[in-house]
Structures are given as structure tokens and as C-alpha cells.
């Protein structure tokens, strides 16, 4: 059960369960690596209330192409776009 909790916490923090290695093969990420990454991010495997982010963590736009950026939640927000 602890493994599932760690996997869920890692996914919630944006840590992928696997990657493609130098040989082009899928490679799973070890539990100890996930835990160390979570520790470095000051996150834990304990269940915590997740805040609603008004915007996605990452959004890729293509120059010259119109795209929308919907805002979630309520409140007053301020951003600096660079």
C-alpha cells in the first residue's frame, strides 16, 4: 500500500513513473528516487489537500498560432508573462 501512496504522491507532484533511457527503452523510476525527489520538493506521501491551480503548470504555445488559456477557480490573480 505504501508503494501506491508513493506513486500517487509522485504523480501529483509531476514526477513521471518512467522515462525513455539512452537506448530508447522505457525505464521505470525507482521508489527511492521518487521519494528523494519528493523530499527535495518538500512534499510528502501523506494525503494533503490539493490547492486548485488557476493555470496548468506548463502550457506550450506555438508562435503565430492562437490558443486559449482558461483560468480555473475564483479570486484575483496577477501574472507577469515573459
Short mmCIF file of the C-alpha atoms (twelve columns), coordinates in Angstrom:
data_MODEL
# 
_entry.id   MODEL 
# 
loop_
_atom_site.group_PDB 
_atom_site.id 
_atom_site.type_symbol 
_atom_site.label_atom_id 
_atom_site.label_alt_id 
_atom_site.label_comp_id 
_atom_site.label_asym_id 
_atom_site.label_seq_id 
_atom_site.Cartn_x 
_atom_site.Cartn_y 
_atom_site.Cartn_z 
_atom_site.pdbx_PDB_model_num 
ATOM 1  C CA . UNK A 1  0.000   0.000  0.000   1 
ATOM 2  C CA . UNK A 2  2.877   2.371  0.728   1 
ATOM 3  C CA . UNK A 3  4.104   1.909  -2.845  1 
ATOM 4  C CA . UNK A 4  0.752   3.047  -4.258  1 
ATOM 5  C CA . UNK A 5  0.750   6.097  -1.964  1 
ATOM 6  C CA . UNK A 6  4.262   6.990  -3.109  1 
ATOM 7  C CA . UNK A 7  3.278   6.581  -6.771  1 
ATOM 8  C CA . UNK A 8  0.214   8.810  -6.293  1 
ATOM 9  C CA . UNK A 9  2.231   11.490 -4.479  1 
ATOM 10 C CA . UNK A 10 4.875   11.413 -7.207  1 
ATOM 11 C CA . UNK A 11 2.269   11.760 -9.960  1 
ATOM 12 C CA . UNK A 12 0.595   14.644 -8.104  1 
ATOM 13 C CA . UNK A 13 3.987   16.381 -7.916  1 
ATOM 14 C CA . UNK A 14 4.574   15.917 -11.642 1 
ATOM 15 C CA . UNK A 15 7.080   13.080 -11.355 1 
ATOM 16 C CA . UNK A 16 6.685   10.634 -14.220 1 
ATOM 17 C CA . UNK A 17 6.567   6.921  -13.379 1 
ATOM 18 C CA . UNK A 18 9.011   6.167  -16.204 1 
ATOM 19 C CA . UNK A 19 11.276  7.658  -18.853 1 
ATOM 20 C CA . UNK A 20 12.967  6.585  -22.087 1 
ATOM 21 C CA . UNK A 21 16.610  5.677  -21.456 1 
ATOM 22 C CA . UNK A 22 19.588  6.293  -23.758 1 
ATOM 23 C CA . UNK A 23 18.886  3.007  -25.550 1 
ATOM 24 C CA . UNK A 24 15.316  4.036  -26.385 1 
ATOM 25 C CA . UNK A 25 13.804  1.621  -23.870 1 
ATOM 26 C CA . UNK A 26 11.218  2.524  -21.203 1 
ATOM 27 C CA . UNK A 27 12.774  2.625  -17.743 1 
ATOM 28 C CA . UNK A 28 10.726  2.830  -14.546 1 
ATOM 29 C CA . UNK A 29 11.780  5.252  -11.837 1 
ATOM 30 C CA . UNK A 30 12.840  3.593  -8.579  1 
ATOM 31 C CA . UNK A 31 10.825  4.218  -5.422  1 
ATOM 32 C CA . UNK A 32 13.888  5.644  -3.653  1 
ATOM 33 C CA . UNK A 33 14.346  8.160  -6.487  1 
ATOM 34 C CA . UNK A 34 10.694  9.226  -6.290  1 
ATOM 35 C CA . UNK A 35 10.980  9.652  -2.524  1 
ATOM 36 C CA . UNK A 36 14.175  11.714 -2.826  1 
ATOM 37 C CA . UNK A 37 12.577  13.941 -5.456  1 
ATOM 38 C CA . UNK A 38 9.519   14.449 -3.252  1 
ATOM 39 C CA . UNK A 39 11.784  15.244 -0.298  1 
ATOM 40 C CA . UNK A 40 13.700  17.788 -2.393  1 
ATOM 41 C CA . UNK A 41 10.376  19.359 -3.395  1 
ATOM 42 C CA . UNK A 42 9.338   19.455 0.293   1 
ATOM 43 C CA . UNK A 43 6.396   17.148 -0.402  1 
ATOM 44 C CA . UNK A 44 5.376   14.009 1.423   1 
ATOM 45 C CA . UNK A 45 3.460   10.856 0.642   1 
ATOM 46 C CA . UNK A 46 0.832   11.795 3.227   1 
ATOM 47 C CA . UNK A 47 -2.560  12.731 1.881   1 
ATOM 48 C CA . UNK A 48 -2.832  16.506 1.700   1 
ATOM 49 C CA . UNK A 49 -5.486  18.850 0.441   1 
ATOM 50 C CA . UNK A 50 -4.566  19.842 -3.081  1 
ATOM 51 C CA . UNK A 51 -4.943  23.514 -3.926  1 
ATOM 52 C CA . UNK A 52 -6.643  24.411 -7.172  1 
ATOM 53 C CA . UNK A 53 -4.144  25.929 -9.572  1 
ATOM 54 C CA . UNK A 54 -5.712  28.640 -11.722 1 
ATOM 55 C CA . UNK A 55 -3.459  27.673 -14.637 1 
ATOM 56 C CA . UNK A 56 -1.722  24.473 -15.721 1 
ATOM 57 C CA . UNK A 57 1.886   24.099 -14.528 1 
ATOM 58 C CA . UNK A 58 3.139   24.053 -18.106 1 
ATOM 59 C CA . UNK A 59 1.467   25.132 -21.329 1 
ATOM 60 C CA . UNK A 60 3.269   25.176 -24.668 1 
ATOM 61 C CA . UNK A 61 2.245   27.707 -27.272 1 
ATOM 62 C CA . UNK A 62 3.266   27.875 -30.915 1 
ATOM 63 C CA . UNK A 63 4.354   31.264 -32.251 1 
ATOM 64 C CA . UNK A 64 1.780   32.727 -34.602 1 
ATOM 65 C CA . UNK A 65 -0.962  30.294 -33.608 1 
ATOM 66 C CA . UNK A 66 -3.940  31.414 -31.489 1 
ATOM 67 C CA . UNK A 67 -4.501  29.322 -28.375 1 
ATOM 68 C CA . UNK A 68 -6.667  29.722 -25.294 1 
ATOM 69 C CA . UNK A 69 -5.536  29.660 -21.687 1 
ATOM 70 C CA . UNK A 70 -8.601  29.031 -19.496 1 
ATOM 71 C CA . UNK A 71 -8.398  30.123 -15.856 1 
ATOM 72 C CA . UNK A 72 -9.862  27.836 -13.166 1 
ATOM 73 C CA . UNK A 73 -11.106 28.712 -9.703  1 
ATOM 74 C CA . UNK A 74 -12.085 32.061 -8.286  1 
ATOM 75 C CA . UNK A 75 -10.169 35.017 -6.968  1 
ATOM 76 C CA . UNK A 76 -7.962  37.857 -8.056  1 
ATOM 77 C CA . UNK A 77 -4.882  36.768 -9.966  1 
ATOM 78 C CA . UNK A 78 -1.824  38.609 -11.215 1 
ATOM 79 C CA . UNK A 79 0.783   37.314 -13.643 1 
ATOM 80 C CA . UNK A 80 3.850   38.514 -15.441 1 
ATOM 81 C CA . UNK A 81 4.263   36.884 -18.839 1 
ATOM 82 C CA . UNK A 82 7.792   36.714 -20.179 1 
# 
